[in-house]
Short mmCIF file of C-alpha atoms in Angstrom, two decimals:
data_model
loop_
_atom_site.label_atom_id
_atom_site.label_comp_id
_atom_site.label_asym_id
_atom_site.label_seq_id
_atom_site.Cartn_x
_atom_site.Cartn_y
_atom_site.Cartn_z
CA UNK A 10 9.05 4.79 33.20
CA UNK A 11 7.16 4.71 29.92
CA UNK A 12 7.45 2.26 27.02
CA UNK A 13 6.51 2.42 23.34
CA UNK A 14 6.09 -0.68 21.18
CA UNK A 15 5.74 -0.35 17.41
CA UNK A 16 3.33 -2.72 15.65
CA UNK A 17 4.21 -2.82 11.95
CA UNK A 18 1.46 -3.41 9.40
CA UNK A 19 3.93 -3.90 6.59
CA UNK A 20 1.58 -4.91 3.78
CA UNK A 21 -0.23 -1.58 4.03
CA UNK A 22 2.85 0.46 4.92
CA UNK A 23 1.46 1.60 8.28
CA UNK A 24 2.32 1.41 11.96
CA UNK A 25 0.28 1.15 15.13
CA UNK A 26 1.61 1.78 18.61
CA UNK A 27 1.21 0.40 22.12
CA UNK A 28 2.52 2.82 24.76
CA UNK A 29 2.15 3.27 28.49
CA UNK A 30 3.60 2.56 31.90
CA UNK A 31 3.88 -0.35 34.31
CA UNK A 32 0.19 -1.21 34.47
CA UNK A 33 -1.79 0.48 31.71
CA UNK A 34 -1.34 1.46 28.09
CA UNK A 35 -2.85 3.21 25.10
CA UNK A 36 -3.15 1.79 21.58
CA UNK A 37 -2.88 4.25 18.68
CA UNK A 38 -4.49 3.57 15.27
CA UNK A 39 -4.89 -0.22 15.65
CA UNK A 40 -5.25 -2.53 12.65
CA UNK A 41 -8.45 -4.49 12.21
CA UNK A 42 -6.94 -7.81 13.30
CA UNK A 43 -6.73 -6.91 16.99
CA UNK A 44 -5.39 -10.23 18.25
CA UNK A 45 -1.80 -9.09 17.68
CA UNK A 46 -2.44 -5.91 19.68
CA UNK A 47 -3.92 -7.87 22.58
CA UNK A 48 -0.94 -10.23 22.47
CA UNK A 49 1.48 -7.29 22.59
CA UNK A 50 -0.28 -5.90 25.67
CA UNK A 51 -0.21 -9.32 27.31
CA UNK A 52 3.54 -9.59 26.76
CA UNK A 53 3.94 -6.24 28.51
CA UNK A 54 1.55 -7.27 31.28
CA UNK A 55 -0.49 -4.08 30.87
CA UNK A 56 -4.17 -3.26 30.64
CA UNK A 57 -5.33 -1.38 27.54
CA UNK A 58 -6.92 1.71 29.07
CA UNK A 59 -7.37 3.79 25.91
CA UNK A 60 -7.77 3.09 22.21
CA UNK A 61 -6.97 6.18 20.13
CA UNK A 62 -7.71 7.16 16.54
CA UNK A 63 -5.78 10.05 15.07
CA UNK A 64 -8.40 10.29 12.29
CA UNK A 65 -11.02 8.33 10.37
CA UNK A 66 -8.77 6.26 8.14
CA UNK A 67 -9.02 6.11 4.36
CA UNK A 68 -6.56 3.30 3.67
CA UNK A 69 -7.64 0.53 6.04
CA UNK A 70 -10.47 -0.67 8.24
CA UNK A 71 -9.73 0.14 11.86
CA UNK A 72 -9.80 -2.36 14.70
CA UNK A 73 -10.33 0.42 17.23
CA UNK A 74 -14.02 -0.08 17.88
CA UNK A 75 -13.71 -3.83 18.41
CA UNK A 76 -10.54 -3.47 20.49
CA UNK A 77 -12.27 -0.99 22.80
CA UNK A 78 -15.27 -3.29 23.11
CA UNK A 79 -13.20 -6.38 23.90
CA UNK A 80 -10.88 -4.69 26.39
CA UNK A 81 -13.31 -2.20 27.93
CA UNK A 82 -10.97 0.65 27.03
CA UNK A 83 -12.16 4.20 26.45
CA UNK A 84 -12.33 4.89 22.72
CA UNK A 85 -10.88 8.28 21.84
CA UNK A 86 -11.93 9.71 18.46
CA UNK A 87 -11.41 13.31 17.32
CA UNK A 88 -14.44 15.53 17.74
CA UNK A 89 -16.02 16.27 14.37
CA UNK A 90 -15.09 12.90 12.89
CA UNK A 91 -18.76 12.05 12.44
CA UNK A 92 -18.65 8.46 13.65
CA UNK A 93 -21.87 6.57 14.36
CA UNK A 94 -20.92 4.69 17.55
CA UNK A 95 -20.29 5.60 21.20
CA UNK A 96 -16.89 7.16 21.81
CA UNK A 97 -15.05 9.88 23.72
CA UNK A 98 -14.98 12.98 21.50
CA UNK A 99 -11.50 14.46 21.74
CA UNK A 100 -10.86 18.19 21.52
CA UNK A 101 -7.64 20.19 21.22
CA UNK A 102 -5.75 20.25 24.51
CA UNK A 103 -7.64 17.37 26.15
CA UNK A 104 -5.49 15.31 28.50
CA UNK A 105 -5.80 11.67 29.50
CA UNK A 106 -3.94 9.93 32.31
CA UNK A 107 -2.71 6.56 31.06
CA UNK A 108 -0.62 5.35 34.02
CA UNK A 109 1.35 6.81 36.90
CA UNK A 110 3.28 9.74 35.41
CA UNK A 111 2.29 8.83 31.83
CA UNK A 112 -0.40 10.70 29.90
CA UNK A 113 -1.64 11.92 26.54
CA UNK A 114 -2.32 15.44 25.30
CA UNK A 115 -4.43 15.98 22.19
CA UNK A 116 -3.16 18.39 19.53
CA UNK A 117 -5.55 19.38 16.74
CA UNK A 118 -3.61 18.90 13.51
CA UNK A 119 -6.02 19.22 10.56
CA UNK A 120 -4.66 18.61 7.09
CA UNK A 121 -4.70 14.91 6.31
CA UNK A 122 -8.37 15.11 7.29
CA UNK A 123 -10.30 18.08 8.69
CA UNK A 124 -10.58 16.47 12.13
CA UNK A 125 -7.08 15.00 12.39
CA UNK A 126 -5.61 14.96 15.90
CA UNK A 127 -2.08 14.11 17.05
CA UNK A 128 -1.33 12.95 20.59
CA UNK A 129 1.73 13.88 22.61
CA UNK A 130 2.87 11.17 25.02
CA UNK A 131 4.00 12.88 28.21
CA UNK A 132 6.07 11.64 31.11
CA UNK A 133 5.53 13.72 34.25
CA UNK A 134 4.01 16.44 32.06
CA UNK A 135 6.91 16.65 29.60
CA UNK A 136 6.47 15.48 25.95
CA UNK A 137 8.62 12.48 25.07
CA UNK A 138 6.94 11.35 21.84
CA UNK A 139 4.14 12.40 19.55
CA UNK A 140 1.79 10.10 17.64
CA UNK A 141 1.35 12.08 14.45
CA UNK A 142 -0.94 9.77 12.46
CA UNK A 143 -1.13 11.29 8.98
CA UNK A 144 0.15 14.76 9.90
CA UNK A 145 3.92 15.24 10.25
CA UNK A 146 5.56 12.10 8.87
CA UNK A 147 9.20 11.13 8.61
CA UNK A 148 10.53 13.50 5.97
CA UNK A 149 7.12 14.28 4.52
CA UNK A 150 3.44 14.78 5.41
CA UNK A 151 0.19 12.91 4.88
CA UNK A 152 -1.86 13.50 1.75
CA UNK A 153 -4.51 16.24 1.86
CA UNK A 154 -6.54 14.95 -1.11
CA UNK A 155 -8.29 11.87 0.27
CA UNK A 156 -11.41 13.51 1.72
CA UNK A 157 -13.00 15.68 -0.97
CA UNK A 158 -11.36 17.30 -4.02
CA UNK A 159 -12.74 20.75 -3.23
CA UNK A 160 -11.07 20.63 0.20
CA UNK A 161 -7.63 19.60 -1.03
CA UNK A 162 -5.86 22.95 -1.24
CA UNK A 163 -7.32 24.16 2.04
CA UNK A 164 -6.27 20.94 3.75
CA UNK A 165 -2.79 21.24 2.25
CA UNK A 166 -2.44 24.65 3.86
CA UNK A 167 -3.82 23.28 7.12
CA UNK A 168 -1.28 20.46 6.90
CA UNK A 169 1.50 23.02 6.67
CA UNK A 170 0.18 24.92 9.70
CA UNK A 171 -0.25 21.71 11.70
CA UNK A 172 3.30 20.56 11.02
CA UNK A 173 4.60 23.94 12.14
CA UNK A 174 2.48 23.80 15.27
CA UNK A 175 4.04 20.47 16.26
CA UNK A 176 7.53 21.78 15.53
CA UNK A 177 6.97 24.92 17.56
CA UNK A 178 5.21 23.41 20.57
CA UNK A 179 7.19 20.22 21.11
CA UNK A 180 10.84 19.90 22.22
CA UNK A 181 13.40 18.94 19.58
CA UNK A 182 14.06 15.60 21.29
CA UNK A 183 10.40 14.53 21.01
CA UNK A 184 10.21 11.28 19.03
CA UNK A 185 7.95 11.46 15.96
CA UNK A 186 5.77 8.35 15.60
CA UNK A 187 3.56 8.51 12.49
CA UNK A 188 0.98 5.96 11.39
CA UNK A 189 1.58 6.49 7.66
CA UNK A 190 4.70 6.92 5.56
CA UNK A 191 6.12 3.41 5.27
CA UNK A 192 4.58 2.52 1.92
CA UNK A 193 1.00 3.65 2.49
CA UNK A 194 -0.64 5.69 -0.25
CA UNK A 195 -1.86 8.00 2.54
CA UNK A 196 1.64 9.49 2.57
CA UNK A 197 2.50 12.20 0.05
CA UNK A 198 5.68 10.23 -0.59
CA UNK A 199 7.48 7.31 0.99
CA UNK A 200 9.25 8.16 4.23
CA UNK A 201 12.93 7.39 4.59
CA UNK A 202 14.61 6.01 7.69
CA UNK A 203 13.34 4.06 10.69
CA UNK A 204 12.49 6.95 13.00
CA UNK A 205 12.91 10.62 13.69
CA UNK A 206 12.55 13.45 16.17
CA UNK A 207 11.06 16.93 15.99
CA UNK A 208 14.59 18.36 15.78
CA UNK A 209 15.51 16.09 12.89
CA UNK A 210 12.33 17.00 11.04
CA UNK A 211 13.10 20.69 11.49
CA UNK A 212 16.42 20.11 9.75
CA UNK A 213 15.18 17.97 6.87
CA UNK A 214 11.43 18.02 6.28
CA UNK A 215 10.43 20.37 3.47
CA UNK A 216 7.17 21.30 5.20
CA UNK A 217 9.29 22.92 7.92
CA UNK A 218 11.86 24.45 5.57
CA UNK A 219 9.80 26.10 2.84
CA UNK A 220 7.26 28.88 2.65
CA UNK A 221 3.64 27.83 2.60
CA UNK A 222 2.88 28.73 -1.03
CA UNK A 223 5.89 26.87 -2.44
CA UNK A 224 5.26 23.88 -0.22
CA UNK A 225 1.58 23.64 -1.11
CA UNK A 226 2.23 24.01 -4.84
CA UNK A 227 4.83 21.24 -4.81
CA UNK A 228 2.70 19.01 -2.59
CA UNK A 229 -0.33 19.26 -4.86
CA UNK A 230 1.78 18.76 -7.99
CA UNK A 231 3.30 15.57 -6.60
CA UNK A 232 0.15 13.79 -5.46
CA UNK A 233 -0.10 10.23 -6.73
CA UNK A 234 -3.04 8.04 -7.76
CA UNK A 235 -5.54 7.12 -5.06
CA UNK A 236 -6.31 3.41 -4.64
CA UNK A 237 -9.92 2.80 -5.68
CA UNK A 238 -10.79 0.92 -2.52
CA UNK A 239 -10.14 4.01 -0.38
CA UNK A 240 -13.63 5.21 -1.20
CA UNK A 241 -15.02 2.35 0.91
CA UNK A 242 -12.72 2.70 3.93
CA UNK A 243 -13.85 6.03 5.37
CA UNK A 244 -17.56 5.14 5.39
CA UNK A 245 -16.81 1.72 6.93
CA UNK A 246 -14.77 3.32 9.69
CA UNK A 247 -17.36 5.99 10.37
CA UNK A 248 -20.19 3.45 10.54
CA UNK A 249 -18.32 1.03 12.81
CA UNK A 250 -16.50 -2.03 11.46
CA UNK A 251 -17.73 -5.50 12.38
CA UNK A 252 -15.50 -8.07 14.13
CA UNK A 253 -13.36 -10.16 11.80
CA UNK A 254 -13.55 -13.88 11.10
CA UNK A 255 -10.15 -15.40 10.34
CA UNK A 256 -11.24 -19.05 10.31
CA UNK A 257 -10.21 -20.98 7.17
CA UNK A 258 -12.51 -20.57 4.15
CA UNK A 259 -14.43 -23.43 2.55
CA UNK A 260 -12.17 -25.72 0.53
CA UNK A 261 -12.61 -25.57 -3.25
CA UNK A 262 -11.81 -28.53 -5.49
CA UNK A 263 -10.83 -28.32 -9.14
CA UNK A 264 -14.45 -28.48 -10.30
CA UNK A 265 -15.52 -25.57 -8.08
CA UNK A 266 -12.51 -23.49 -9.11
CA UNK A 267 -13.40 -24.04 -12.76
CA UNK A 268 -17.02 -23.10 -12.08
CA UNK A 269 -16.04 -19.89 -10.31
CA UNK A 270 -13.76 -18.92 -13.19
CA UNK A 271 -16.53 -19.66 -15.66
CA UNK A 272 -18.85 -17.40 -13.66
CA UNK A 273 -16.40 -14.54 -14.05
CA UNK A 274 -15.26 -14.54 -10.43
CA UNK A 275 -11.67 -13.76 -9.47
CA UNK A 276 -9.46 -16.72 -8.58
CA UNK A 277 -6.26 -15.35 -7.04
CA UNK A 278 -3.04 -17.34 -6.89
CA UNK A 279 -0.93 -16.14 -3.93
CA UNK A 280 2.28 -17.94 -4.88
CA UNK A 281 5.39 -16.04 -5.88
CA UNK A 282 5.56 -14.78 -9.44
CA UNK A 283 8.24 -17.26 -10.52
CA UNK A 284 6.13 -20.26 -9.53
CA UNK A 285 3.01 -18.74 -11.08
CA UNK A 286 4.70 -18.08 -14.44
CA UNK A 287 5.94 -21.66 -14.55
CA UNK A 288 2.49 -23.15 -14.11
CA UNK A 289 -0.94 -21.96 -12.99
CA UNK A 290 -4.64 -22.53 -13.42
CA UNK A 291 -5.69 -20.91 -16.69
CA UNK A 292 -7.65 -17.75 -15.95
CA UNK A 293 -6.30 -17.28 -12.43
CA UNK A 294 -4.58 -14.06 -11.40
CA UNK A 295 -1.27 -13.64 -9.57
CA UNK A 296 -1.10 -11.39 -6.50
CA UNK A 297 1.94 -12.41 -4.50
CA UNK A 298 1.21 -12.91 -0.80
CA UNK A 299 4.63 -11.47 0.03
CA UNK A 300 4.00 -8.24 -1.88
CA UNK A 301 1.45 -5.48 -1.32
CA UNK A 302 -1.35 -8.01 -1.62
CA UNK A 303 -4.09 -6.09 0.16
CA UNK A 304 -3.40 -2.77 -1.53
CA UNK A 305 -3.32 -4.05 -5.10
CA UNK A 306 -6.01 -6.71 -4.88
CA UNK A 307 -8.42 -4.30 -3.19
CA UNK A 308 -7.47 -1.63 -5.75
CA UNK A 309 -8.10 -3.80 -8.82
CA UNK A 310 -10.92 -6.18 -7.94
CA UNK A 311 -14.49 -4.99 -8.57
CA UNK A 312 -15.65 -4.12 -5.05
CA UNK A 313 -17.75 -6.93 -3.57
CA UNK A 314 -16.65 -9.46 -6.18
CA UNK A 315 -16.27 -12.97 -4.68
CA UNK A 316 -12.63 -14.03 -4.53
CA UNK A 317 -11.18 -17.54 -4.31
CA UNK A 318 -7.64 -17.84 -2.96
CA UNK A 319 -5.07 -20.40 -4.08
CA UNK A 320 -2.08 -20.72 -1.75
CA UNK A 321 1.09 -22.77 -1.49
CA UNK A 322 0.35 -23.59 2.15
CA UNK A 323 -2.27 -23.11 4.88
CA UNK A 324 0.10 -20.62 6.49
CA UNK A 325 0.27 -18.52 3.34
CA UNK A 326 -3.52 -18.60 3.09
CA UNK A 327 -3.97 -17.53 6.73
CA UNK A 328 -1.53 -14.63 6.32
CA UNK A 329 -3.37 -13.49 3.20
CA UNK A 330 -6.73 -13.57 4.97
CA UNK A 331 -5.28 -11.38 7.70
CA UNK A 332 -4.00 -8.90 5.12
CA UNK A 333 -7.29 -8.75 3.27
CA UNK A 334 -9.59 -8.17 6.25
CA UNK A 335 -7.58 -5.01 6.93
CA UNK A 336 -8.98 -3.53 3.72
CA UNK A 337 -12.51 -4.88 4.00
CA UNK A 338 -12.21 -8.10 1.96
CA UNK A 339 -13.63 -10.09 4.84
CA UNK A 340 -14.28 -13.65 3.73
CA UNK A 341 -12.89 -15.47 0.69
CA UNK A 342 -15.60 -17.36 -1.16
CA UNK A 343 -13.40 -20.44 -1.13
CA UNK A 344 -9.75 -21.49 -1.07
CA UNK A 345 -7.33 -24.27 -1.93
CA UNK A 346 -3.77 -24.99 -0.87
CA UNK A 347 -0.97 -27.16 -2.22
CA UNK A 348 0.15 -27.65 -5.80
CA UNK A 349 -1.48 -26.12 -8.90
CA UNK A 350 -1.82 -29.55 -10.51
CA UNK A 351 -4.47 -30.29 -7.88
CA UNK A 352 -6.46 -27.14 -8.63
CA UNK A 353 -7.44 -27.96 -12.20
CA UNK A 354 -8.30 -30.89 -14.41
CA UNK A 355 -6.77 -29.12 -17.39
CA UNK A 356 -3.20 -28.52 -18.49
CA UNK A 357 -1.49 -25.76 -16.53
CA UNK A 358 -0.98 -22.44 -18.26
CA UNK A 359 2.39 -20.64 -18.24
CA UNK A 360 4.20 -17.65 -19.69
CA UNK A 361 7.86 -16.57 -20.00
CA UNK A 362 9.76 -14.25 -17.68
CA UNK A 363 12.58 -12.07 -18.94
CA UNK A 364 14.87 -9.12 -18.30
CA UNK A 365 15.32 -5.78 -20.02
CA UNK A 366 18.45 -7.22 -21.61
CA UNK A 367 16.26 -9.94 -23.12
CA UNK A 368 13.92 -7.28 -24.47
CA UNK A 369 16.82 -5.43 -26.05
CA UNK A 370 18.10 -8.66 -27.58
CA UNK A 371 14.67 -9.57 -28.90
CA UNK A 372 14.34 -6.17 -30.58
CA UNK A 373 17.62 -6.77 -32.44
CA UNK A 374 17.19 -10.50 -33.04
CA UNK A 375 20.18 -11.39 -30.86
CA UNK A 376 20.11 -14.37 -28.45
CA UNK A 377 18.55 -13.74 -25.03
CA UNK A 378 21.06 -12.70 -22.41
CA UNK A 379 19.75 -14.86 -19.54
CA UNK A 380 17.83 -17.88 -20.88
CA UNK A 381 18.05 -19.53 -17.45
CA UNK A 382 15.75 -16.83 -16.04
CA UNK A 383 12.92 -17.71 -18.39
CA UNK A 384 9.98 -20.01 -18.08
CA UNK A 385 7.66 -21.16 -20.82
CA UNK A 386 8.39 -19.98 -24.35
CA UNK A 387 11.89 -19.78 -25.79
CA UNK A 388 12.86 -16.12 -26.03
CA UNK A 389 15.93 -16.66 -28.14
CA UNK A 390 13.85 -16.28 -31.28
CA UNK A 391 12.16 -12.89 -31.61
CA UNK A 392 8.52 -12.69 -32.69
CA UNK A 393 7.69 -11.95 -36.33
CA UNK A 394 6.64 -8.40 -35.42
CA UNK A 395 8.09 -5.96 -32.97
CA UNK A 396 6.80 -6.81 -29.48
CA UNK A 397 4.48 -4.50 -27.62
CA UNK A 398 6.19 -3.04 -24.55
CA UNK A 399 3.61 -2.28 -21.87
CA UNK A 400 4.55 -0.04 -18.94
CA UNK A 401 2.15 -0.51 -15.98
CA UNK A 402 3.79 1.92 -13.57
CA UNK A 403 1.92 4.94 -12.28
CA UNK A 404 2.06 8.30 -14.08
CA UNK A 405 4.38 9.75 -11.44
CA UNK A 406 6.90 6.98 -12.10
CA UNK A 407 6.75 7.22 -15.87
CA UNK A 408 7.53 10.92 -15.88
CA UNK A 409 10.96 10.04 -14.52
CA UNK A 410 11.81 7.81 -17.48
CA UNK A 411 10.23 5.36 -19.91
CA UNK A 412 11.24 2.96 -22.66
CA UNK A 413 10.94 4.59 -26.06
CA UNK A 414 7.85 3.37 -27.89
CA UNK A 415 6.28 1.73 -24.86
CA UNK A 416 2.55 1.78 -24.24
CA UNK A 417 1.51 3.19 -20.88
CA UNK A 418 -1.48 1.75 -19.01
CA UNK A 419 -1.10 1.98 -15.21
CA UNK A 420 -1.81 -1.33 -13.51
CA UNK A 421 -4.79 -0.04 -11.56
CA UNK A 422 -6.54 0.86 -14.84
CA UNK A 423 -5.56 -2.25 -16.80
CA UNK A 424 -8.57 -4.50 -16.00
CA UNK A 425 -10.92 -2.08 -17.77
CA UNK A 426 -8.43 -1.17 -20.51
CA UNK A 427 -7.23 -4.55 -21.71
CA UNK A 428 -8.80 -3.80 -25.10
CA UNK A 429 -6.38 -0.88 -25.50
CA UNK A 430 -3.29 -3.12 -25.50
CA UNK A 431 -2.11 -3.38 -29.12
CA UNK A 432 -2.09 -6.72 -30.91
CA UNK A 433 1.01 -8.87 -30.72
CA UNK A 434 3.26 -10.35 -28.08
CA UNK A 435 3.21 -8.12 -24.98
CA UNK A 436 6.31 -7.57 -22.84
CA UNK A 437 5.06 -6.01 -19.63
CA UNK A 438 7.18 -4.21 -17.03
CA UNK A 439 6.87 -2.13 -13.89
CA UNK A 440 9.62 -0.83 -11.59
CA UNK A 441 10.70 -4.14 -10.13
CA UNK A 442 8.59 -7.10 -11.26
CA UNK A 443 5.67 -7.55 -8.83
CA UNK A 444 3.15 -5.37 -10.65
CA UNK A 445 4.33 -6.69 -14.01
CA UNK A 446 3.45 -10.18 -12.77
CA UNK A 447 -0.06 -9.04 -11.86
CA UNK A 448 -0.46 -7.40 -15.25
CA UNK A 449 0.95 -10.43 -17.06
CA UNK A 450 -1.58 -12.66 -15.31
CA UNK A 451 -4.43 -10.34 -16.35
CA UNK A 452 -3.25 -10.43 -19.96
CA UNK A 453 -2.66 -14.17 -19.86
CA UNK A 454 -6.17 -14.73 -18.49
CA UNK A 455 -7.50 -12.64 -21.36
CA UNK A 456 -5.78 -14.92 -23.88
CA UNK A 457 -2.88 -12.64 -24.80
CA UNK A 458 0.66 -13.84 -25.50
CA UNK A 459 2.67 -12.22 -22.73
CA UNK A 460 6.21 -12.00 -21.35
CA UNK A 461 6.68 -10.69 -17.81
CA UNK A 462 9.81 -8.56 -17.39
CA UNK A 463 11.05 -9.47 -13.92
CA UNK A 464 13.72 -6.80 -13.63
CA UNK A 465 14.39 -3.38 -12.12
CA UNK A 466 13.63 -0.48 -14.43
CA UNK A 467 17.07 1.01 -13.87
CA UNK A 468 18.40 -1.91 -15.98
CA UNK A 469 16.54 -0.73 -19.09
CA UNK A 470 19.05 1.94 -20.09
CA UNK A 471 22.03 -0.26 -19.23
CA UNK A 472 20.61 -2.95 -21.50
CA UNK A 473 20.84 -0.57 -24.46
CA UNK A 474 17.16 0.31 -24.71
CA UNK A 475 16.34 3.92 -25.55
CA UNK A 476 14.96 5.55 -22.42
CA UNK A 477 13.17 8.85 -22.71
CA UNK A 478 12.89 11.36 -19.92
CA UNK A 479 10.47 14.22 -19.62
CA UNK A 480 12.09 17.55 -18.91
CA UNK A 481 10.03 20.70 -18.38
CA UNK A 482 7.01 19.19 -20.10
CA UNK A 483 8.97 17.91 -23.11
CA UNK A 484 10.65 14.65 -24.00
CA UNK A 485 14.34 14.00 -24.50
CA UNK A 486 16.07 10.87 -25.68
CA UNK A 487 18.66 9.08 -23.63
CA UNK A 488 20.32 6.07 -25.21
CA UNK A 489 21.81 3.61 -22.77
CA UNK A 490 22.00 4.43 -19.04
CA UNK A 491 19.74 7.36 -18.22
CA UNK A 492 20.40 9.65 -15.31
CA UNK A 493 16.68 10.14 -14.81
CA UNK A 494 15.40 6.59 -15.04
CA UNK A 495 13.20 5.37 -12.18
CA UNK A 496 14.42 2.38 -10.21
#
């Protein structure tokens, strides 16, 4: 009998897998913090015989090399990947015996990368599951634009062919087990549902339902922004990542925190956005530990910039360290835990939170709808001039609907574009509140008067704000609830 355990890497929107038989197992696309993988194998009572990479990853630093070294497992990497360390070069059709009656078969599936390889898990020679990496995902496919712009269209067509190969060669009941698609920007769009099979993908996945030209055109048109830190991940994985150090960082007192801020370093407050808005060290930035911490901090911070972490508890700090090593932010320069009053000798800074209903009320001079949701300034009295509404969502989100008159600066571009934000009080929003909190902290640190809209964007139209939608390249007005607003 075989088993398959899923190891979720939720912050990055990825999954790794441990699969095998009674005595031995294979690990597919492991995260960099390998202790959890080793613990999973220990719970199963199995030896890790193989560590497998479906491709050289662009969105995280792999733990594969270190896991193979620690466990003595064979390290399987697709031939042509161009890695600089000893490994077993895998070619199309190669087979590997994992345990009695359990094996792997390599399937060349270029598209997400030129060398991408999927692996069919076989029981007594029959496929039971397929580890698809960044090829065929649940309801979608992996992005073809992360390697080199000139290769994108060719890789998109290869992605189409690879998905069809899997659908044609594997039985309908084969379970599809992708690495990407659960929030990772390596997916062309977010996957829906907890799992799938080849048969279910045949019935619902557009790559298997459309002709190649239509599919490729739509895929390329829908590609989203690429996180800036991705440019560092591929080279790190090809060179061979170093082991991680998850021991606690040096403790920073209020004087050191102030000195690091004065030096222009990033001091990151990991507490939730409500607590941060109510009181924080002036100049610190808010990246919630419970959100997509690694993705957005690695995306925004100047690469290699020292970072000091401020956390509510040692546990929150430890979890954040684990998230950050996965994207190559290996050691915080310093850290502090506890209450913000202990992190500064100055008065705590704060800013208000609000809803879209509050924004609508402010624009008309009416009382705020939910004063209990606010912190800091009293929003019942509108500013002397019309507030600036700043939309920090990505371009792909804004095309689905935006507040009339709003300024658009995507969050990942805001640090270098703060000077473009018009004068006045700034009400900043995203799709749900997390990114707005990051943006509000950036503006607050820059000395701007800011209000963070902690609300879902689908509430904007219901609040009476004019929401515009873009239709066929043009704009149309929708007053009140809009049928094309983005939630």
